[in-house]
mmCIF file of C-alpha atoms and ligand atoms in Angstrom:
data_model
loop_
_atom_site.group_PDB
_atom_site.id
_atom_site.type_symbol
_atom_site.label_atom_id
_atom_site.label_comp_id
_atom_site.label_asym_id
_atom_site.label_seq_id
_atom_site.Cartn_x
_atom_site.Cartn_y
_atom_site.Cartn_z
ATOM 1 C CA MET V 1 -33.000 -45.531 1.181
ATOM 2 C CA GLU V 2 -33.322 -41.984 -0.097
ATOM 3 C CA LEU V 3 -32.126 -38.620 1.505
ATOM 4 C CA GLU V 4 -34.030 -35.793 -0.069
ATOM 5 C CA ALA V 5 -32.514 -32.456 0.236
ATOM 6 C CA VAL V 6 -31.456 -33.035 3.779
ATOM 7 C CA SER V 7 -29.797 -30.197 5.934
ATOM 8 C CA LYS V 8 -28.663 -30.384 9.506
ATOM 9 C CA SER V 9 -26.828 -27.616 11.555
ATOM 10 C CA PHE V 10 -25.523 -27.924 15.241
ATOM 11 C CA LYS V 11 -26.050 -24.357 16.679
ATOM 12 C CA GLN V 12 -24.596 -21.996 14.090
ATOM 13 C CA GLN V 13 -22.536 -24.691 12.093
ATOM 14 C CA LYS V 14 -24.076 -26.271 8.887
ATOM 15 C CA VAL V 15 -22.986 -29.859 8.982
ATOM 16 C CA LEU V 16 -25.081 -31.091 6.048
ATOM 17 C CA ASP V 17 -26.196 -28.828 3.355
ATOM 18 C CA ASN V 18 -29.007 -30.096 0.882
ATOM 19 C CA LEU V 19 -27.862 -33.605 0.801
ATOM 20 C CA ASN V 20 -29.343 -35.769 -1.669
ATOM 21 C CA LEU V 21 -28.524 -39.491 -1.663
ATOM 22 C CA THR V 22 -30.078 -42.761 -3.083
ATOM 23 C CA ILE V 23 -29.018 -46.361 -2.185
ATOM 24 C CA ASP V 24 -30.511 -49.107 -4.122
ATOM 25 C CA LYS V 25 -31.397 -52.537 -2.804
ATOM 26 C CA GLY V 26 -28.371 -54.665 -2.313
ATOM 27 C CA GLU V 27 -26.041 -51.820 -3.134
ATOM 28 C CA ARG V 28 -22.915 -51.441 -0.994
ATOM 29 C CA MET V 29 -22.126 -47.658 -0.715
ATOM 30 C CA CYS V 30 -19.395 -45.900 1.097
ATOM 31 C CA LEU V 31 -19.409 -42.289 2.347
ATOM 32 C CA LEU V 32 -15.970 -41.142 1.995
ATOM 33 C CA GLY V 33 -14.439 -38.052 2.973
ATOM 34 C CA PRO V 34 -12.207 -35.994 5.174
ATOM 35 C CA SER V 35 -12.784 -35.712 9.075
ATOM 36 C CA GLY V 36 -15.781 -33.594 10.008
ATOM 37 C CA CYS V 37 -17.478 -33.200 6.390
ATOM 38 C CA GLY V 38 -20.658 -34.596 7.941
ATOM 39 C CA LYS V 39 -20.507 -38.438 7.255
ATOM 40 C CA THR V 40 -21.319 -39.721 10.800
ATOM 41 C CA THR V 41 -24.251 -37.132 11.047
ATOM 42 C CA ALA V 42 -25.714 -38.271 7.814
ATOM 43 C CA LEU V 43 -25.533 -41.811 9.108
ATOM 44 C CA ARG V 44 -27.205 -40.887 12.294
ATOM 45 C CA LEU V 45 -29.950 -39.014 10.643
ATOM 46 C CA ILE V 46 -30.614 -42.231 8.515
ATOM 47 C CA ALA V 47 -30.696 -44.261 11.599
ATOM 48 C CA GLY V 48 -33.220 -41.907 13.226
ATOM 49 C CA LEU V 49 -30.810 -40.869 15.781
ATOM 50 C CA GLU V 50 -31.138 -37.214 14.891
ATOM 51 C CA VAL V 51 -34.003 -35.220 13.156
ATOM 52 C CA PRO V 52 -33.119 -33.222 9.867
ATOM 53 C CA ASP V 53 -33.708 -29.534 10.023
ATOM 54 C CA LYS V 54 -34.890 -29.808 6.335
ATOM 55 C CA GLY V 55 -35.720 -32.548 4.043
ATOM 56 C CA LYS V 56 -37.088 -36.033 3.957
ATOM 57 C CA ILE V 57 -35.506 -39.450 4.625
ATOM 58 C CA PHE V 58 -37.248 -42.475 3.053
ATOM 59 C CA ILE V 59 -36.354 -46.140 3.740
ATOM 60 C CA ASN V 60 -38.188 -48.707 1.778
ATOM 61 C CA ASN V 61 -40.325 -46.080 0.066
ATOM 62 C CA TYR V 62 -41.552 -45.075 3.593
ATOM 63 C CA LEU V 63 -40.978 -41.521 4.990
ATOM 64 C CA VAL V 64 -39.085 -42.138 8.203
ATOM 65 C CA SER V 65 -38.050 -38.769 9.073
ATOM 66 C CA ASN V 66 -39.188 -35.168 7.885
ATOM 67 C CA ASP V 67 -37.868 -31.885 8.930
ATOM 68 C CA LYS V 68 -40.028 -31.951 12.209
ATOM 69 C CA TYR V 69 -40.415 -35.393 13.502
ATOM 70 C CA ILE V 70 -38.783 -39.120 13.646
ATOM 71 C CA LEU V 71 -41.823 -40.896 12.087
ATOM 72 C CA LYS V 72 -40.392 -44.136 12.373
ATOM 73 C CA GLU V 73 -38.113 -44.976 15.318
ATOM 74 C CA THR V 74 -34.681 -46.760 14.821
ATOM 75 C CA PRO V 75 -35.908 -50.257 15.873
ATOM 76 C CA GLU V 76 -38.717 -49.865 13.219
ATOM 77 C CA ARG V 77 -36.478 -49.085 10.372
ATOM 78 C CA SER V 78 -35.127 -52.625 9.850
ATOM 79 C CA ILE V 79 -31.476 -51.298 9.834
ATOM 80 C CA GLY V 80 -28.451 -52.884 11.684
ATOM 81 C CA LEU V 81 -25.887 -50.212 13.243
ATOM 82 C CA VAL V 82 -22.207 -50.840 13.689
ATOM 83 C CA PHE V 83 -21.413 -47.212 15.158
ATOM 84 C CA GLN V 84 -18.145 -46.500 17.242
ATOM 85 C CA ASP V 85 -20.113 -45.283 20.028
ATOM 86 C CA LEU V 86 -22.889 -47.607 20.112
ATOM 87 C CA SER V 87 -21.364 -50.075 22.706
ATOM 88 C CA LEU V 88 -22.481 -53.410 23.700
ATOM 89 C CA PHE V 89 -24.671 -53.859 26.628
ATOM 90 C CA PRO V 90 -22.686 -54.172 29.672
ATOM 91 C CA HIS V 91 -25.145 -56.329 31.670
ATOM 92 C CA LEU V 92 -25.422 -58.923 28.928
ATOM 93 C CA ASN V 93 -22.939 -61.489 28.058
ATOM 94 C CA ILE V 94 -21.559 -61.683 24.383
ATOM 95 C CA PHE V 95 -23.974 -64.399 23.712
ATOM 96 C CA GLN V 96 -27.105 -62.601 24.975
ATOM 97 C CA ASN V 97 -25.888 -59.281 23.266
ATOM 98 C CA VAL V 98 -25.657 -60.902 19.743
ATOM 99 C CA GLY V 99 -29.137 -62.363 20.321
ATOM 100 C CA TYR V 100 -30.641 -59.563 21.846
ATOM 101 C CA ALA V 101 -32.677 -58.527 18.818
ATOM 102 C CA LEU V 102 -33.891 -62.015 18.060
ATOM 103 C CA ASN V 103 -36.605 -62.281 20.826
ATOM 104 C CA GLU V 104 -39.426 -63.074 18.135
ATOM 105 C CA LEU V 105 -37.527 -66.372 17.511
ATOM 106 C CA ASP V 106 -37.565 -69.578 19.645
ATOM 107 C CA ASN V 107 -34.624 -70.376 21.875
ATOM 108 C CA GLU V 108 -33.298 -73.077 19.624
ATOM 109 C CA LYS V 109 -33.439 -70.755 16.717
ATOM 110 C CA ILE V 110 -31.864 -67.781 18.649
ATOM 111 C CA LYS V 111 -28.992 -70.184 19.690
ATOM 112 C CA GLU V 112 -28.350 -71.379 16.110
ATOM 113 C CA ARG V 113 -28.151 -67.957 14.570
ATOM 114 C CA THR V 114 -26.239 -66.362 17.679
ATOM 115 C CA ASN V 115 -23.632 -69.306 17.551
ATOM 116 C CA TYR V 116 -23.345 -69.199 13.659
ATOM 117 C CA LEU V 117 -22.469 -65.412 13.678
ATOM 118 C CA LEU V 118 -20.061 -65.545 16.616
ATOM 119 C CA ASP V 119 -18.311 -68.457 14.818
ATOM 120 C CA CYS V 120 -18.123 -66.455 11.778
ATOM 121 C CA VAL V 121 -16.451 -63.489 13.547
ATOM 122 C CA GLY V 122 -14.265 -65.992 15.560
ATOM 123 C CA MET V 123 -15.787 -65.154 18.835
ATOM 124 C CA LEU V 124 -17.744 -68.489 19.423
ATOM 125 C CA THR V 125 -15.784 -69.508 22.611
ATOM 126 C CA PHE V 126 -16.090 -65.842 24.204
ATOM 127 C CA GLY V 127 -20.167 -66.364 24.466
ATOM 128 C CA GLU V 128 -20.157 -66.443 28.327
ATOM 129 C CA LYS V 129 -18.003 -63.426 28.872
ATOM 130 C CA TYR V 130 -19.285 -59.998 29.369
ATOM 131 C CA PRO V 131 -18.003 -56.783 27.152
ATOM 132 C CA HIS V 132 -15.622 -55.478 29.686
ATOM 133 C CA MET V 133 -13.831 -58.727 29.651
ATOM 134 C CA ILE V 134 -12.895 -58.605 26.162
ATOM 135 C CA SER V 135 -10.650 -56.344 23.942
ATOM 136 C CA GLY V 136 -11.811 -53.243 21.911
ATOM 137 C CA GLY V 137 -11.144 -55.099 18.653
ATOM 138 C CA GLU V 138 -13.076 -58.146 20.040
ATOM 139 C CA GLN V 139 -15.995 -55.829 20.923
ATOM 140 C CA GLN V 140 -16.102 -54.705 17.489
ATOM 141 C CA ARG V 141 -16.304 -58.130 16.062
ATOM 142 C CA VAL V 142 -19.379 -58.864 18.532
ATOM 143 C CA ALA V 143 -20.962 -55.613 17.562
ATOM 144 C CA ILE V 144 -20.928 -56.881 13.791
ATOM 145 C CA ALA V 145 -22.329 -59.881 14.809
ATOM 146 C CA ARG V 146 -25.031 -58.236 16.663
ATOM 147 C CA ALA V 147 -25.919 -55.851 13.860
ATOM 148 C CA LEU V 148 -26.099 -58.941 11.475
ATOM 149 C CA ALA V 149 -28.213 -61.056 13.830
ATOM 150 C CA PRO V 150 -31.598 -59.797 12.883
ATOM 151 C CA ARG V 151 -30.997 -59.892 9.143
ATOM 152 C CA PRO V 152 -31.658 -56.075 8.583
ATOM 153 C CA LYS V 153 -32.369 -54.641 5.191
ATOM 154 C CA LEU V 154 -30.095 -51.948 5.442
ATOM 155 C CA MET V 155 -26.597 -51.834 7.491
ATOM 156 C CA LEU V 156 -25.191 -48.613 8.662
ATOM 157 C CA MET V 157 -21.533 -48.940 9.649
ATOM 158 C CA ASP V 158 -19.419 -46.103 10.918
ATOM 159 C CA GLU V 159 -15.643 -47.012 10.552
ATOM 160 C CA PRO V 160 -16.582 -50.602 11.679
ATOM 161 C CA PHE V 161 -13.203 -52.094 11.000
ATOM 162 C CA THR V 162 -10.635 -49.540 12.400
ATOM 163 C CA SER V 163 -10.081 -51.082 15.612
ATOM 164 C CA LEU V 164 -8.865 -54.497 14.177
ATOM 165 C CA ASP V 165 -5.399 -55.039 13.196
ATOM 166 C CA ASN V 166 -4.473 -55.488 9.532
ATOM 167 C CA ILE V 167 -4.958 -59.198 8.919
ATOM 168 C CA LEU V 168 -8.083 -59.532 11.093
ATOM 169 C CA ARG V 169 -9.450 -56.276 9.387
ATOM 170 C CA ASP V 170 -9.232 -57.874 5.962
ATOM 171 C CA GLU V 171 -10.740 -61.274 7.158
ATOM 172 C CA ILE V 172 -13.638 -59.628 9.259
ATOM 173 C CA ARG V 173 -14.349 -57.239 6.379
ATOM 174 C CA ASP V 174 -14.450 -59.937 3.657
ATOM 175 C CA LEU V 175 -16.674 -62.068 5.930
ATOM 176 C CA THR V 176 -19.081 -59.264 6.979
ATOM 177 C CA LEU V 177 -19.546 -58.321 3.487
ATOM 178 C CA SER V 178 -20.054 -61.629 2.195
ATOM 179 C CA LEU V 179 -22.766 -62.359 4.741
ATOM 180 C CA LEU V 180 -24.475 -59.009 4.054
ATOM 181 C CA SER V 181 -24.601 -60.024 0.376
ATOM 182 C CA GLU V 182 -25.674 -63.299 0.867
ATOM 183 C CA GLU V 183 -28.452 -61.988 2.545
ATOM 184 C CA GLY V 184 -29.097 -59.147 0.099
ATOM 185 C CA THR V 185 -28.629 -56.427 2.493
ATOM 186 C CA SER V 186 -27.823 -52.787 1.382
ATOM 187 C CA VAL V 187 -24.803 -51.244 3.059
ATOM 188 C CA ILE V 188 -23.807 -47.738 3.889
ATOM 189 C CA MET V 189 -20.533 -47.574 5.386
ATOM 190 C CA VAL V 190 -18.398 -44.465 6.557
ATOM 191 C CA THR V 191 -14.797 -44.296 5.984
ATOM 192 C CA HIS V 192 -12.050 -41.428 5.739
ATOM 193 C CA ASP V 193 -9.954 -44.106 3.893
ATOM 194 C CA PRO V 194 -10.141 -44.024 0.282
ATOM 195 C CA GLU V 195 -8.338 -47.587 0.063
ATOM 196 C CA GLU V 196 -11.058 -49.044 2.303
ATOM 197 C CA ALA V 197 -13.751 -47.361 0.412
ATOM 198 C CA MET V 198 -12.560 -49.120 -2.664
ATOM 199 C CA LYS V 199 -12.350 -52.599 -1.315
ATOM 200 C CA VAL V 200 -15.602 -52.442 0.072
ATOM 201 C CA SER V 201 -18.038 -50.612 -2.095
ATOM 202 C CA ASP V 202 -20.221 -50.878 -5.299
ATOM 203 C CA SER V 203 -20.341 -47.072 -5.210
ATOM 204 C CA ILE V 204 -18.554 -44.291 -3.375
ATOM 205 C CA ALA V 205 -20.033 -40.960 -2.692
ATOM 206 C CA LEU V 206 -17.512 -38.436 -1.950
ATOM 207 C CA MET V 207 -18.372 -35.597 0.804
ATOM 208 C CA ARG V 208 -16.993 -32.447 1.350
ATOM 209 C CA ASP V 209 -18.277 -29.731 3.566
ATOM 210 C CA GLY V 210 -21.842 -31.311 4.133
ATOM 211 C CA SER V 211 -22.606 -32.153 0.425
ATOM 212 C CA ILE V 212 -21.938 -35.022 -1.883
ATOM 213 C CA ILE V 213 -19.576 -33.664 -4.518
ATOM 214 C CA GLN V 214 -19.187 -36.857 -6.575
ATOM 215 C CA LYS V 215 -20.758 -40.366 -6.613
ATOM 216 C CA GLY V 216 -19.961 -43.211 -8.748
ATOM 217 C CA ALA V 217 -18.337 -46.738 -9.100
ATOM 218 C CA PRO V 218 -14.779 -46.721 -7.187
ATOM 219 C CA TYR V 219 -13.052 -46.927 -10.480
ATOM 220 C CA ASN V 220 -14.596 -43.837 -11.926
ATOM 221 C CA VAL V 221 -14.221 -41.906 -8.683
ATOM 222 C CA TYR V 222 -10.558 -42.815 -8.619
ATOM 223 C CA ASN V 223 -9.714 -42.303 -12.067
ATOM 224 C CA LYS V 224 -12.184 -39.080 -12.829
ATOM 225 C CA PRO V 225 -11.940 -37.204 -9.718
ATOM 226 C CA ILE V 226 -14.273 -34.134 -10.059
ATOM 227 C CA ASP V 227 -11.681 -31.652 -8.967
ATOM 228 C CA SER V 228 -8.212 -31.021 -7.539
ATOM 229 C CA LYS V 229 -9.233 -31.499 -3.922
ATOM 230 C CA ALA V 230 -10.988 -34.860 -4.793
ATOM 231 C CA ALA V 231 -7.873 -36.039 -6.764
ATOM 232 C CA LYS V 232 -5.652 -34.909 -3.725
ATOM 233 C CA PHE V 233 -7.823 -36.675 -1.144
ATOM 234 C CA LEU V 234 -8.076 -40.136 -2.986
ATOM 235 C CA SER V 235 -4.308 -40.875 -3.008
ATOM 236 C CA ASN V 236 -0.874 -39.501 -2.587
ATOM 237 C CA TYR V 237 0.135 -37.293 -5.180
ATOM 238 C CA ASN V 238 2.698 -34.975 -6.858
ATOM 239 C CA ILE V 239 1.876 -31.306 -8.396
ATOM 240 C CA ILE V 240 3.571 -29.537 -11.182
ATOM 241 C CA GLU V 241 2.052 -26.045 -12.208
ATOM 242 C CA GLY V 242 2.120 -24.332 -15.409
ATOM 243 C CA ILE V 243 0.479 -21.224 -17.101
ATOM 244 C CA VAL V 244 -1.953 -21.446 -19.868
ATOM 245 C CA ASN V 245 -1.050 -20.154 -23.291
ATOM 246 C CA ASN V 246 -3.160 -20.785 -26.477
ATOM 247 C CA ALA V 247 -5.291 -23.573 -24.921
ATOM 248 C CA GLN V 248 -1.769 -25.462 -24.050
ATOM 249 C CA THR V 249 0.246 -25.515 -20.874
ATOM 250 C CA GLU V 250 4.143 -26.018 -21.264
ATOM 251 C CA THR V 251 5.612 -28.200 -18.455
ATOM 252 C CA PRO V 252 9.138 -29.648 -17.932
ATOM 253 C CA PHE V 253 7.263 -32.950 -18.810
ATOM 254 C CA GLY V 254 5.753 -31.735 -22.141
ATOM 255 C CA LEU V 255 2.744 -29.783 -23.459
ATOM 256 C CA PHE V 256 -0.563 -30.256 -21.933
ATOM 257 C CA MET V 257 -3.775 -29.458 -23.844
ATOM 258 C CA THR V 258 -5.873 -27.140 -21.889
ATOM 259 C CA PRO V 259 -8.752 -26.262 -24.024
ATOM 260 C CA GLY V 260 -11.212 -23.751 -22.860
ATOM 261 C CA LEU V 261 -8.751 -21.936 -20.322
ATOM 262 C CA LEU V 262 -8.075 -18.553 -20.368
ATOM 263 C CA ASN V 263 -4.484 -17.491 -21.217
ATOM 264 C CA GLY V 264 -2.710 -16.664 -17.962
ATOM 265 C CA LEU V 265 -4.367 -19.208 -15.683
ATOM 266 C CA THR V 266 -2.431 -21.252 -13.455
ATOM 267 C CA VAL V 267 -2.959 -25.071 -13.942
ATOM 268 C CA GLU V 268 -2.149 -27.656 -11.587
ATOM 269 C CA ILE V 269 -1.216 -31.103 -13.063
ATOM 270 C CA ILE V 270 -1.711 -33.830 -10.390
ATOM 271 C CA ILE V 271 0.346 -37.037 -10.826
ATOM 272 C CA ARG V 272 -0.045 -40.171 -8.543
ATOM 273 C CA PRO V 273 3.342 -41.581 -7.606
ATOM 274 C CA GLN V 274 2.638 -44.716 -9.438
ATOM 275 C CA HIS V 275 2.367 -42.819 -12.509
ATOM 276 C CA LEU V 276 5.740 -41.523 -12.696
ATOM 277 C CA LYS V 277 8.146 -43.475 -14.749
ATOM 278 C CA ILE V 278 11.938 -43.554 -13.907
ATOM 279 C CA ASP V 279 14.678 -44.195 -16.584
ATOM 280 C CA PHE V 280 18.523 -44.330 -15.804
ATOM 281 C CA ASP V 281 20.750 -41.617 -16.992
ATOM 282 C CA ARG V 282 23.081 -42.251 -19.961
ATOM 283 C CA ASN V 283 25.774 -39.867 -20.286
ATOM 284 C CA GLY V 284 23.553 -37.021 -19.120
ATOM 285 C CA LYS V 285 20.754 -38.032 -21.483
ATOM 286 C CA GLY V 286 17.324 -39.579 -20.719
ATOM 287 C CA PRO V 287 14.656 -41.593 -22.868
ATOM 288 C CA ASN V 288 13.445 -39.883 -25.994
ATOM 289 C CA PRO V 289 9.853 -38.294 -25.717
ATOM 290 C CA THR V 290 6.908 -40.533 -26.527
ATOM 291 C CA SER V 291 3.263 -39.646 -26.798
ATOM 292 C CA GLU V 292 2.543 -41.908 -23.826
ATOM 293 C CA HIS V 293 5.056 -40.544 -21.483
ATOM 294 C CA GLY V 294 5.854 -37.185 -22.861
ATOM 295 C CA VAL V 295 9.269 -35.450 -22.355
ATOM 296 C CA ALA V 296 11.182 -36.746 -19.338
ATOM 297 C CA ALA V 297 13.139 -34.388 -16.839
ATOM 298 C CA ARG V 298 16.200 -34.931 -14.645
ATOM 299 C CA GLY V 299 16.136 -35.417 -10.861
ATOM 300 C CA SER V 300 18.444 -36.748 -8.321
ATOM 301 C CA VAL V 301 17.663 -39.007 -5.549
ATOM 302 C CA VAL V 302 17.004 -37.709 -1.976
ATOM 303 C CA ARG V 303 15.594 -40.641 -0.466
ATOM 304 C CA SER V 304 14.416 -44.451 -1.133
ATOM 305 C CA ARG V 305 12.474 -46.488 0.940
ATOM 306 C CA PHE V 306 11.169 -50.050 0.588
ATOM 307 C CA LEU V 307 7.625 -50.188 1.636
ATOM 308 C CA GLY V 308 6.826 -53.873 1.195
ATOM 309 C CA LYS V 309 4.913 -54.102 -1.959
ATOM 310 C CA GLU V 310 6.732 -51.257 -3.717
ATOM 311 C CA SER V 311 9.486 -48.830 -3.306
ATOM 312 C CA LEU V 312 9.046 -45.056 -2.764
ATOM 313 C CA VAL V 313 11.739 -42.973 -4.505
ATOM 314 C CA GLU V 314 11.917 -39.292 -3.688
ATOM 315 C CA LEU V 315 13.630 -36.961 -6.376
ATOM 316 C CA LYS V 316 14.929 -33.392 -6.353
ATOM 317 C CA MET V 317 14.025 -32.123 -9.737
ATOM 318 C CA GLU V 318 16.509 -30.125 -11.605
ATOM 319 C CA PHE V 319 14.027 -27.588 -13.094
ATOM 320 C CA ASP V 320 12.856 -26.254 -9.884
ATOM 321 C CA GLN V 321 14.287 -28.041 -7.049
ATOM 322 C CA SER V 322 10.982 -29.515 -5.895
ATOM 323 C CA ILE V 323 10.648 -33.039 -4.668
ATOM 324 C CA LEU V 324 8.517 -35.591 -6.662
ATOM 325 C CA LYS V 325 7.692 -39.069 -5.305
ATOM 326 C CA ALA V 326 7.676 -41.931 -7.432
ATOM 327 C CA SER V 327 6.262 -45.598 -6.466
ATOM 328 C CA VAL V 328 8.127 -48.515 -8.149
ATOM 329 C CA PRO V 329 6.617 -51.976 -7.766
ATOM 330 C CA GLY V 330 8.841 -54.432 -5.711
ATOM 331 C CA VAL V 331 12.297 -53.324 -4.703
ATOM 332 C CA PHE V 332 13.982 -50.365 -6.204
ATOM 333 C CA LEU V 333 16.411 -48.521 -4.132
ATOM 334 C CA PRO V 334 18.896 -46.108 -5.917
ATOM 335 C CA PRO V 335 21.219 -44.391 -3.563
ATOM 336 C CA SER V 336 21.008 -40.701 -2.490
ATOM 337 C CA GLY V 337 22.636 -38.349 -5.124
ATOM 338 C CA LYS V 338 22.133 -40.763 -8.043
ATOM 339 C CA ASN V 339 20.719 -38.847 -11.445
ATOM 340 C CA LEU V 340 17.505 -40.235 -12.926
ATOM 341 C CA TRP V 341 14.990 -39.235 -15.338
ATOM 342 C CA ILE V 342 11.295 -38.898 -14.767
ATOM 343 C CA SER V 343 8.484 -38.938 -17.022
ATOM 344 C CA VAL V 344 4.706 -39.109 -16.353
ATOM 345 C CA LYS V 345 1.984 -41.448 -17.740
ATOM 346 C CA ARG V 346 0.200 -38.573 -19.455
ATOM 347 C CA ASP V 347 -3.336 -40.124 -19.602
ATOM 348 C CA ARG V 348 -3.226 -40.748 -15.770
ATOM 349 C CA CYS V 349 -2.405 -36.930 -15.035
ATOM 350 C CA PHE V 350 -5.257 -34.930 -13.725
ATOM 351 C CA VAL V 351 -5.402 -31.187 -15.037
ATOM 352 C CA PHE V 352 -7.121 -28.658 -13.019
ATOM 353 C CA VAL V 353 -7.057 -24.848 -12.791
ATOM 354 C CA LYS V 354 -5.410 -23.797 -9.677
ATOM 355 C CA ASP V 355 -7.766 -22.505 -6.888
HETATM 356 P P1 ATP J 401 -15.001 -38.008 11.241
HETATM 357 O O1 ATP J 401 -14.542 -38.699 10.178
HETATM 358 O O2 ATP J 401 -13.926 -37.167 11.898
HETATM 359 O O3 ATP J 401 -15.708 -38.942 12.302
HETATM 360 P P2 ATP J 401 -17.535 -36.880 10.279
HETATM 361 O O4 ATP J 401 -17.402 -36.565 8.712
HETATM 362 O O5 ATP J 401 -17.985 -38.272 10.428
HETATM 363 O O6 ATP J 401 -16.164 -36.874 10.871
HETATM 364 P P3 ATP J 401 -19.449 -35.689 11.912
HETATM 365 O O7 ATP J 401 -19.075 -36.580 12.991
HETATM 366 O O8 ATP J 401 -20.637 -35.947 11.126
HETATM 367 O O9 ATP J 401 -18.106 -35.731 10.710
HETATM 368 O O10 ATP J 401 -19.206 -34.134 12.461
HETATM 369 C C1 ATP J 401 -19.429 -33.156 11.470
HETATM 370 C C2 ATP J 401 -19.214 -31.831 12.221
HETATM 371 O O11 ATP J 401 -20.487 -31.436 12.821
HETATM 372 C C3 ATP J 401 -18.049 -31.717 13.223
HETATM 373 O O12 ATP J 401 -17.500 -30.438 13.069
HETATM 374 C C4 ATP J 401 -18.774 -32.075 14.294
HETATM 375 O O13 ATP J 401 -17.862 -31.415 15.501
HETATM 376 C C5 ATP J 401 -20.078 -31.484 14.385
HETATM 377 N N1 ATP J 401 -21.096 -32.201 15.294
HETATM 378 C C6 ATP J 401 -21.601 -33.399 15.024
HETATM 379 N N2 ATP J 401 -22.344 -33.918 15.857
HETATM 380 C C7 ATP J 401 -22.614 -32.983 16.782
HETATM 381 C C8 ATP J 401 -23.403 -32.690 17.949
HETATM 382 N N3 ATP J 401 -24.240 -33.526 18.381
HETATM 383 N N4 ATP J 401 -23.304 -31.357 18.352
HETATM 384 C C9 ATP J 401 -22.575 -30.513 17.837
HETATM 385 N N5 ATP J 401 -21.799 -30.582 16.823
HETATM 386 C C10 ATP J 401 -21.827 -31.689 16.118
#
């Protein structure tokens, strides 16, 4: 699938701006971005539910939409759709909903495929029920089975797992993805949740204001965000600021190299909570500086919370009274007011000029 310089506006609002995107056969890509950045609109264009104002869309090397027409309608695109607003057919029961797109097969084959998929999504015993008789999460599972049934070449999914509870979400997500990979189906999934994107995809296309600002493997996008907005969108963060002086920026955590930046510019150093290191206070002293963690600065505990896998400790820093958040694996719940020393994993900090 390829989007070539696709733009789309609704009235005066430009929603997609010269969007270029290619997905290879069998690739699983997430369109990730904040609410309103145009993810669903991009998916609807690929599905043939909207016409681009500019640009071209190719599926399987066929031109399927250009800036005037939908040249191939949705059913001819060999795509599966799991959209939040594409509800099940209310007049068909669950079995009929899933088997709907299999009308070219004989009854025995339809029954086999439908029951197999209903079993996969844990809905085999619901076949006789109608959509209004099952919950929203159950409907979503049926919608996934229905989309998988005709073995589409490309699956388009818009936040497909959101209405499922945590355990079911992991289970149904893994199962759906393994069914899709078994059949070599390419997947484009929309989400605004970076963690979900990393769990699901081979590649992440990060969107902002109708454009793709970065595309790459989840590891690269997460660890080499293209700008400070991307870094801030991808995870929780702390910020410290400094002023550039002779290609270096002095901070309470030591000097950072800032080559190529003009003197006087303000830089933001973005640090994820898991990349802060905590040391105990020993008679008013902290750890010695190291090349890995730089210089430590002192803060006092404001709040500690246990979050299950890790503990989150908020500290008020002595140098400017700002609050930094440190994530520590396991149980670490120092009392409020306790002095601790904080340093940062220097190679995991992101340094950007402040906007
Ligand atoms: P979310 O994560 O909240 O679903 P999104 O990134 O998927 O957001 P879109 O649904 O593509 O965003 O919407 C992008 C913008 O386009 C929004 O401001 C939305 O209000 C607007 N928009 C989308 N569809 C239409 C439409 N049919 N008519 C008018 N405006 C629209």
